[in-house]
PDB file of C-alpha atoms in Angstrom:
ATOM      1  CA  UNK A   1      16.316  -3.222   0.260  1.00 69.00           C
ATOM      2  CA  UNK A   2      14.281  -1.554  -2.431  1.00 81.00           C
ATOM      3  CA  UNK A   3      11.082  -3.323  -3.313  1.00 93.00           C
ATOM      4  CA  UNK A   4       9.778  -4.525  -6.641  1.00 97.00           C
ATOM      5  CA  UNK A   5       9.318  -1.728  -9.134  1.00 97.00           C
ATOM      6  CA  UNK A   6       7.076  -1.756 -12.175  1.00 97.00           C
ATOM      7  CA  UNK A   7       6.855   0.693 -15.030  1.00 97.00           C
ATOM      8  CA  UNK A   8       4.752   2.279 -16.243  1.00 97.00           C
ATOM      9  CA  UNK A   9       2.128   2.452 -13.505  1.00 96.00           C
ATOM     10  CA  UNK A  10      -0.683   3.334 -15.885  1.00 97.00           C
ATOM     11  CA  UNK A  11      -1.129   2.717 -19.578  1.00 97.00           C
ATOM     12  CA  UNK A  12      -3.911   3.295 -22.078  1.00 98.00           C
ATOM     13  CA  UNK A  13      -3.790   1.447 -25.385  1.00 98.00           C
ATOM     14  CA  UNK A  14      -6.090   0.809 -28.317  1.00 98.00           C
ATOM     15  CA  UNK A  15      -7.344  -2.574 -29.459  1.00 98.00           C
ATOM     16  CA  UNK A  16      -4.905  -4.240 -31.824  1.00 98.00           C
ATOM     17  CA  UNK A  17      -1.841  -2.481 -30.441  1.00 98.00           C
ATOM     18  CA  UNK A  18       0.886  -4.177 -28.453  1.00 98.00           C
ATOM     19  CA  UNK A  19       2.310  -3.241 -25.079  1.00 98.00           C
ATOM     20  CA  UNK A  20       5.438  -3.960 -23.055  1.00 98.00           C
ATOM     21  CA  UNK A  21       5.511  -3.804 -19.271  1.00 98.00           C
ATOM     22  CA  UNK A  22       8.658  -3.779 -17.184  1.00 98.00           C
ATOM     23  CA  UNK A  23       9.542  -5.180 -13.778  1.00 98.00           C
ATOM     24  CA  UNK A  24      12.670  -4.829 -11.631  1.00 98.00           C
ATOM     25  CA  UNK A  25      12.856  -7.414  -8.845  1.00 97.00           C
ATOM     26  CA  UNK A  26      14.273  -7.064  -5.379  1.00 95.00           C
ATOM     27  CA  UNK A  27      18.051  -7.079  -5.465  1.00 94.00           C
ATOM     28  CA  UNK A  28      19.364 -10.632  -5.307  1.00 91.00           C
ATOM     29  CA  UNK A  29      16.100 -12.237  -6.350  1.00 92.00           C
ATOM     30  CA  UNK A  30      16.388 -14.381  -9.441  1.00 92.00           C
ATOM     31  CA  UNK A  31      12.760 -15.360 -10.012  1.00 93.00           C
ATOM     32  CA  UNK A  32      10.124 -13.081 -11.481  1.00 96.00           C
ATOM     33  CA  UNK A  33       6.492 -14.067 -11.899  1.00 96.00           C
ATOM     34  CA  UNK A  34       3.660 -12.211 -13.584  1.00 98.00           C
ATOM     35  CA  UNK A  35      -0.014 -12.213 -12.638  1.00 98.00           C
ATOM     36  CA  UNK A  36      -3.111 -10.668 -14.139  1.00 98.00           C
ATOM     37  CA  UNK A  37      -5.788  -9.247 -11.849  1.00 97.00           C
ATOM     38  CA  UNK A  38      -9.298  -8.536 -13.133  1.00 96.00           C
ATOM     39  CA  UNK A  39     -12.608  -8.103 -11.317  1.00 93.00           C
ATOM     40  CA  UNK A  40     -14.103 -11.075 -13.132  1.00 91.00           C
ATOM     41  CA  UNK A  41     -11.280 -13.625 -13.068  1.00 94.00           C
ATOM     42  CA  UNK A  42      -9.396 -12.485 -10.001  1.00 95.00           C
ATOM     43  CA  UNK A  43      -5.664 -13.123  -9.802  1.00 97.00           C
ATOM     44  CA  UNK A  44      -4.277 -15.486 -12.413  1.00 97.00           C
ATOM     45  CA  UNK A  45      -0.721 -16.694 -12.978  1.00 96.00           C
ATOM     46  CA  UNK A  46       0.818 -15.786 -16.320  1.00 97.00           C
ATOM     47  CA  UNK A  47       4.402 -17.089 -16.200  1.00 94.00           C
ATOM     48  CA  UNK A  48       7.559 -17.342 -14.148  1.00 94.00           C
ATOM     49  CA  UNK A  49      11.137 -16.664 -15.166  1.00 94.00           C
ATOM     50  CA  UNK A  50      14.292 -17.787 -13.418  1.00 92.00           C
ATOM     51  CA  UNK A  51      17.809 -17.035 -14.637  1.00 91.00           C
ATOM     52  CA  UNK A  52      16.496 -15.855 -18.009  1.00 94.00           C
ATOM     53  CA  UNK A  53      14.475 -19.033 -18.599  1.00 95.00           C
ATOM     54  CA  UNK A  54      10.724 -19.442 -18.491  1.00 94.00           C
ATOM     55  CA  UNK A  55      10.127 -22.165 -15.928  1.00 91.00           C
ATOM     56  CA  UNK A  56       6.341 -22.164 -15.812  1.00 91.00           C
ATOM     57  CA  UNK A  57       3.445 -20.807 -17.786  1.00 93.00           C
ATOM     58  CA  UNK A  58      -0.207 -20.269 -16.954  1.00 94.00           C
ATOM     59  CA  UNK A  59      -3.190 -20.807 -19.185  1.00 94.00           C
ATOM     60  CA  UNK A  60      -3.013 -17.691 -21.348  1.00 96.00           C
ATOM     61  CA  UNK A  61      -2.909 -17.353 -25.143  1.00 96.00           C
ATOM     62  CA  UNK A  62       0.348 -16.951 -27.012  1.00 96.00           C
ATOM     63  CA  UNK A  63      -0.270 -13.196 -27.316  1.00 97.00           C
ATOM     64  CA  UNK A  64       1.134 -12.988 -23.806  1.00 98.00           C
ATOM     65  CA  UNK A  65       4.879 -13.428 -23.660  1.00 97.00           C
ATOM     66  CA  UNK A  66       7.762 -12.424 -21.491  1.00 97.00           C
ATOM     67  CA  UNK A  67      11.463 -12.483 -21.026  1.00 97.00           C
ATOM     68  CA  UNK A  68      14.064 -11.997 -18.369  1.00 97.00           C
ATOM     69  CA  UNK A  69      17.425 -10.324 -18.659  1.00 97.00           C
ATOM     70  CA  UNK A  70      20.745 -11.238 -17.096  1.00 95.00           C
ATOM     71  CA  UNK A  71      20.199  -8.661 -14.330  1.00 94.00           C
ATOM     72  CA  UNK A  72      16.884 -10.422 -13.476  1.00 94.00           C
ATOM     73  CA  UNK A  73      14.764  -7.554 -14.765  1.00 97.00           C
ATOM     74  CA  UNK A  74      11.771  -8.833 -16.688  1.00 98.00           C
ATOM     75  CA  UNK A  75       9.410  -7.612 -19.344  1.00 98.00           C
ATOM     76  CA  UNK A  76       6.086  -8.931 -20.454  1.00 98.00           C
ATOM     77  CA  UNK A  77       4.538  -8.219 -23.807  1.00 98.00           C
ATOM     78  CA  UNK A  78       0.959  -8.446 -24.961  1.00 98.00           C
ATOM     79  CA  UNK A  79       0.369  -8.304 -28.684  1.00 96.00           C
ATOM     80  CA  UNK A  80      -2.859  -7.586 -30.572  1.00 97.00           C
ATOM     81  CA  UNK A  81      -4.559  -6.161 -27.503  1.00 98.00           C
ATOM     82  CA  UNK A  82      -8.181  -6.996 -26.801  1.00 98.00           C
ATOM     83  CA  UNK A  83     -10.630  -5.177 -24.558  1.00 97.00           C
ATOM     84  CA  UNK A  84     -10.508  -8.121 -22.159  1.00 97.00           C
ATOM     85  CA  UNK A  85      -6.809  -7.540 -21.572  1.00 98.00           C
ATOM     86  CA  UNK A  86      -7.659  -4.514 -19.469  1.00 98.00           C
ATOM     87  CA  UNK A  87      -6.344  -5.445 -16.049  1.00 98.00           C
ATOM     88  CA  UNK A  88      -3.837  -4.801 -13.317  1.00 97.00           C
ATOM     89  CA  UNK A  89      -0.636  -6.659 -14.171  1.00 98.00           C
ATOM     90  CA  UNK A  90       1.393  -7.583 -11.143  1.00 97.00           C
ATOM     91  CA  UNK A  91       4.996  -8.646 -11.044  1.00 97.00           C
ATOM     92  CA  UNK A  92       6.301 -10.722  -8.149  1.00 96.00           C
ATOM     93  CA  UNK A  93       9.892 -11.288  -7.125  1.00 95.00           C
ATOM     94  CA  UNK A  94      11.239 -14.315  -5.279  1.00 92.00           C
ATOM     95  CA  UNK A  95      14.644 -15.678  -4.308  1.00 84.00           C
ATOM     96  CA  UNK A  96      13.666 -18.614  -6.501  1.00 71.00           C
ATOM     97  CA  UNK A  97      15.514 -21.303  -4.601  1.00 70.00           C
ATOM     98  CA  UNK A  98      14.845 -22.723  -1.130  1.00 64.00           C
ATOM     99  CA  UNK A  99      12.558 -19.805  -0.232  1.00 61.00           C
ATOM    100  CA  UNK A 100       9.699 -19.285  -2.641  1.00 79.00           C
ATOM    101  CA  UNK A 101       7.576 -16.567  -1.078  1.00 88.00           C
ATOM    102  CA  UNK A 102       6.726 -13.895  -3.602  1.00 93.00           C
ATOM    103  CA  UNK A 103       6.880 -10.146  -3.099  1.00 95.00           C
ATOM    104  CA  UNK A 104       4.718  -8.037  -5.340  1.00 96.00           C
ATOM    105  CA  UNK A 105       5.206  -4.713  -7.040  1.00 96.00           C
ATOM    106  CA  UNK A 106       2.538  -1.992  -7.249  1.00 96.00           C
ATOM    107  CA  UNK A 107       1.332  -3.201 -10.626  1.00 96.00           C
ATOM    108  CA  UNK A 108       0.713  -1.667 -14.030  1.00 97.00           C
ATOM    109  CA  UNK A 109      -2.885  -0.683 -14.727  1.00 97.00           C
ATOM    110  CA  UNK A 110      -3.545  -1.358 -18.431  1.00 98.00           C
ATOM    111  CA  UNK A 111      -6.685  -0.004 -20.044  1.00 98.00           C
ATOM    112  CA  UNK A 112      -7.530  -1.104 -23.574  1.00 98.00           C
ATOM    113  CA  UNK A 113     -10.029   1.055 -25.460  1.00 97.00           C
TER     114      UNK A 113
ATOM    115  CA  UNK B   1      -6.287 -28.857  -9.815  1.00 85.00           C
ATOM    116  CA  UNK B   2      -5.503 -26.510  -6.970  1.00 91.00           C
ATOM    117  CA  UNK B   3      -8.125 -24.142  -5.638  1.00 95.00           C
ATOM    118  CA  UNK B   4      -8.669 -21.745  -2.755  1.00 97.00           C
ATOM    119  CA  UNK B   5     -12.054 -20.761  -1.346  1.00 97.00           C
ATOM    120  CA  UNK B   6     -12.538 -17.688   0.795  1.00 96.00           C
ATOM    121  CA  UNK B   7     -15.577 -16.351   2.558  1.00 89.00           C
ATOM    122  CA  UNK B   8     -17.536 -13.777   0.627  1.00 85.00           C
ATOM    123  CA  UNK B   9     -17.225 -10.166   1.657  1.00 87.00           C
ATOM    124  CA  UNK B  10     -17.477  -7.473   2.505  1.00 95.00           C
ATOM    125  CA  UNK B  11     -16.848  -8.082   6.161  1.00 96.00           C
ATOM    126  CA  UNK B  12     -17.802  -5.014   8.177  1.00 97.00           C
ATOM    127  CA  UNK B  13     -16.547  -4.690  11.746  1.00 97.00           C
ATOM    128  CA  UNK B  14     -16.256  -2.032  14.379  1.00 97.00           C
ATOM    129  CA  UNK B  15     -12.825  -0.995  15.571  1.00 97.00           C
ATOM    130  CA  UNK B  16     -11.362  -3.385  18.192  1.00 97.00           C
ATOM    131  CA  UNK B  17     -13.622  -6.252  17.087  1.00 98.00           C
ATOM    132  CA  UNK B  18     -12.308  -9.785  16.539  1.00 98.00           C
ATOM    133  CA  UNK B  19     -11.665 -10.784  12.935  1.00 97.00           C
ATOM    134  CA  UNK B  20     -11.873 -14.166  11.275  1.00 97.00           C
ATOM    135  CA  UNK B  21     -11.652 -14.658   7.520  1.00 98.00           C
ATOM    136  CA  UNK B  22     -12.160 -18.268   6.501  1.00 97.00           C
ATOM    137  CA  UNK B  23      -9.997 -19.936   3.883  1.00 98.00           C
ATOM    138  CA  UNK B  24     -10.022 -23.541   2.705  1.00 98.00           C
ATOM    139  CA  UNK B  25      -7.981 -25.111  -0.038  1.00 97.00           C
ATOM    140  CA  UNK B  26      -7.755 -28.090  -2.347  1.00 96.00           C
ATOM    141  CA  UNK B  27      -4.339 -29.206  -3.470  1.00 93.00           C
ATOM    142  CA  UNK B  28      -2.245 -32.231  -4.211  1.00 85.00           C
ATOM    143  CA  UNK B  29       0.877 -32.646  -2.174  1.00 82.00           C
ATOM    144  CA  UNK B  30       1.887 -30.227   0.535  1.00 85.00           C
ATOM    145  CA  UNK B  31       1.528 -26.640  -0.595  1.00 92.00           C
ATOM    146  CA  UNK B  32       2.780 -23.585   1.230  1.00 93.00           C
ATOM    147  CA  UNK B  33      -0.001 -21.216   2.319  1.00 95.00           C
ATOM    148  CA  UNK B  34      -0.055 -17.436   2.358  1.00 96.00           C
ATOM    149  CA  UNK B  35      -2.165 -14.439   3.221  1.00 98.00           C
ATOM    150  CA  UNK B  36      -1.720 -11.286   1.181  1.00 98.00           C
ATOM    151  CA  UNK B  37      -3.314  -7.878   1.721  1.00 98.00           C
ATOM    152  CA  UNK B  38      -4.119  -5.306  -0.937  1.00 96.00           C
ATOM    153  CA  UNK B  39      -4.807  -1.667  -0.114  1.00 94.00           C
ATOM    154  CA  UNK B  40      -6.622   0.516  -2.654  1.00 90.00           C
ATOM    155  CA  UNK B  41      -4.507   1.330  -5.680  1.00 86.00           C
ATOM    156  CA  UNK B  42      -1.616  -0.846  -4.554  1.00 89.00           C
ATOM    157  CA  UNK B  43      -0.110  -4.255  -5.230  1.00 92.00           C
ATOM    158  CA  UNK B  44      -0.199  -7.213  -2.867  1.00 96.00           C
ATOM    159  CA  UNK B  45       1.689  -7.244   0.415  1.00 96.00           C
ATOM    160  CA  UNK B  46       2.724 -10.544   1.947  1.00 95.00           C
ATOM    161  CA  UNK B  47       1.073 -10.647   5.354  1.00 97.00           C
ATOM    162  CA  UNK B  48       2.060 -14.078   6.628  1.00 96.00           C
ATOM    163  CA  UNK B  49       2.922 -17.594   5.531  1.00 95.00           C
ATOM    164  CA  UNK B  50       3.046 -21.209   6.683  1.00 95.00           C
ATOM    165  CA  UNK B  51       4.983 -23.927   4.931  1.00 91.00           C
ATOM    166  CA  UNK B  52       3.873 -27.121   6.681  1.00 91.00           C
ATOM    167  CA  UNK B  53       1.056 -28.610   8.726  1.00 92.00           C
ATOM    168  CA  UNK B  54       0.479 -27.044  12.169  1.00 95.00           C
ATOM    169  CA  UNK B  55       2.732 -24.086  11.350  1.00 95.00           C
ATOM    170  CA  UNK B  56       1.366 -20.782  12.593  1.00 97.00           C
ATOM    171  CA  UNK B  57       2.165 -17.675  10.592  1.00 96.00           C
ATOM    172  CA  UNK B  58       1.877 -14.323  12.327  1.00 97.00           C
ATOM    173  CA  UNK B  59       2.522 -10.683  11.549  1.00 97.00           C
ATOM    174  CA  UNK B  60       1.179  -7.309  12.731  1.00 96.00           C
ATOM    175  CA  UNK B  61      -1.296  -9.000  15.084  1.00 97.00           C
ATOM    176  CA  UNK B  62      -2.669 -11.307  12.370  1.00 98.00           C
ATOM    177  CA  UNK B  63      -2.363 -15.076  12.723  1.00 98.00           C
ATOM    178  CA  UNK B  64      -3.221 -18.153  10.686  1.00 98.00           C
ATOM    179  CA  UNK B  65      -2.569 -21.849  11.346  1.00 98.00           C
ATOM    180  CA  UNK B  66      -2.007 -24.432   8.614  1.00 96.00           C
ATOM    181  CA  UNK B  67      -4.585 -27.163   9.325  1.00 96.00           C
ATOM    182  CA  UNK B  68      -3.983 -30.128   7.071  1.00 93.00           C
ATOM    183  CA  UNK B  69      -6.803 -32.214   8.515  1.00 94.00           C
ATOM    184  CA  UNK B  70      -9.402 -29.557   7.637  1.00 95.00           C
ATOM    185  CA  UNK B  71      -7.443 -28.103   4.676  1.00 96.00           C
ATOM    186  CA  UNK B  72      -7.885 -24.648   6.160  1.00 97.00           C
ATOM    187  CA  UNK B  73      -5.824 -21.534   6.830  1.00 98.00           C
ATOM    188  CA  UNK B  74      -8.168 -19.075   8.535  1.00 98.00           C
ATOM    189  CA  UNK B  75      -6.939 -15.544   9.194  1.00 98.00           C
ATOM    190  CA  UNK B  76      -7.558 -14.049  12.651  1.00 98.00           C
ATOM    191  CA  UNK B  77      -6.845 -10.822  14.475  1.00 98.00           C
ATOM    192  CA  UNK B  78      -7.863 -10.050  18.016  1.00 97.00           C
ATOM    193  CA  UNK B  79      -8.567  -6.335  17.622  1.00 96.00           C
ATOM    194  CA  UNK B  80      -8.925  -4.701  14.218  1.00 97.00           C
ATOM    195  CA  UNK B  81      -8.170  -1.085  13.430  1.00 97.00           C
ATOM    196  CA  UNK B  82      -9.538   1.243  10.772  1.00 97.00           C
ATOM    197  CA  UNK B  83      -6.161   0.987   9.046  1.00 96.00           C
ATOM    198  CA  UNK B  84      -6.745  -2.763   8.512  1.00 97.00           C
ATOM    199  CA  UNK B  85      -9.461  -1.970   5.966  1.00 97.00           C
ATOM    200  CA  UNK B  86      -8.307  -3.659   2.756  1.00 97.00           C
ATOM    201  CA  UNK B  87      -8.829  -6.753   0.617  1.00 97.00           C
ATOM    202  CA  UNK B  88      -7.308  -9.960   1.970  1.00 98.00           C
ATOM    203  CA  UNK B  89      -6.284 -12.849  -0.291  1.00 98.00           C
ATOM    204  CA  UNK B  90      -5.567 -16.393   0.750  1.00 98.00           C
ATOM    205  CA  UNK B  91      -3.190 -18.231  -1.553  1.00 97.00           C
ATOM    206  CA  UNK B  92      -1.374 -21.517  -1.934  1.00 95.00           C
ATOM    207  CA  UNK B  93       1.833 -22.228  -3.745  1.00 92.00           C
ATOM    208  CA  UNK B  94       2.178 -25.325  -5.835  1.00 82.00           C
ATOM    209  CA  UNK B  95       5.817 -26.087  -5.139  1.00 77.00           C
ATOM    210  CA  UNK B  96       6.146 -27.930  -8.426  1.00 79.00           C
ATOM    211  CA  UNK B  97       5.009 -24.989 -10.544  1.00 78.00           C
ATOM    212  CA  UNK B  98       6.070 -22.253  -8.110  1.00 84.00           C
ATOM    213  CA  UNK B  99       2.845 -20.461  -8.988  1.00 91.00           C
ATOM    214  CA  UNK B 100       0.394 -18.951  -6.553  1.00 94.00           C
ATOM    215  CA  UNK B 101      -3.281 -19.876  -6.698  1.00 95.00           C
ATOM    216  CA  UNK B 102      -5.420 -17.202  -5.080  1.00 97.00           C
ATOM    217  CA  UNK B 103      -8.814 -17.090  -3.511  1.00 97.00           C
ATOM    218  CA  UNK B 104     -11.267 -14.469  -4.707  1.00 97.00           C
ATOM    219  CA  UNK B 105     -10.387 -12.050  -1.914  1.00 97.00           C
ATOM    220  CA  UNK B 106     -12.353 -10.774   1.071  1.00 97.00           C
ATOM    221  CA  UNK B 107     -12.917  -7.067   1.541  1.00 97.00           C
ATOM    222  CA  UNK B 108     -12.675  -5.931   5.167  1.00 97.00           C
ATOM    223  CA  UNK B 109     -14.202  -2.633   6.227  1.00 97.00           C
ATOM    224  CA  UNK B 110     -13.473  -1.440   9.755  1.00 97.00           C
ATOM    225  CA  UNK B 111     -15.609   1.371  11.077  1.00 97.00           C
ATOM    226  CA  UNK B 112     -14.444   3.747  13.839  1.00 95.00           C
TER     227      UNK B 112
END
């Protein structure tokens, strides 16, 4: 099976802009979660989607949002970018029922200047 | 809330040395426990898991046992290789939220 894919791999944006990141889960997986990784805060949970519905949300401001499509692909959006949003954004795929282990993609490295 | 504490790194070992990376957790209920590994420039790879007390997860020579009485999940390997050099993350899953809580990561450097 193909693994989790994320696009783009690298992105440079300017403060105030918005950005959309994409994630394609492992075939058959219905749950997609997003995490932010920074040197200062480590790995933090953003949100989880299952069957197009947000099931859980971490402690991030409303500028961070996401959605999931009927084919389980997911996007996350960050509006009004701040310098502190510079991070590696990781998407994780899971069957979502019974088995909950999460498999991660390579991440999108976002740099905000 | 949930939390995971890992030993500070970097851990520097010679090839074929024995590895232990300590991990303890705080959680309500009965979380599942995981070890992930991250190589430079890559995402996280699931290394092993344990879903209940006394379970032992193992993979690629790495092992960890879920110890409920000491709330620990220490990672061990009998003989490390240069290719094991990476950052290792201990994590727990809150089954209610289905969200992973990670430790701060431990960098392992294996010298030939």
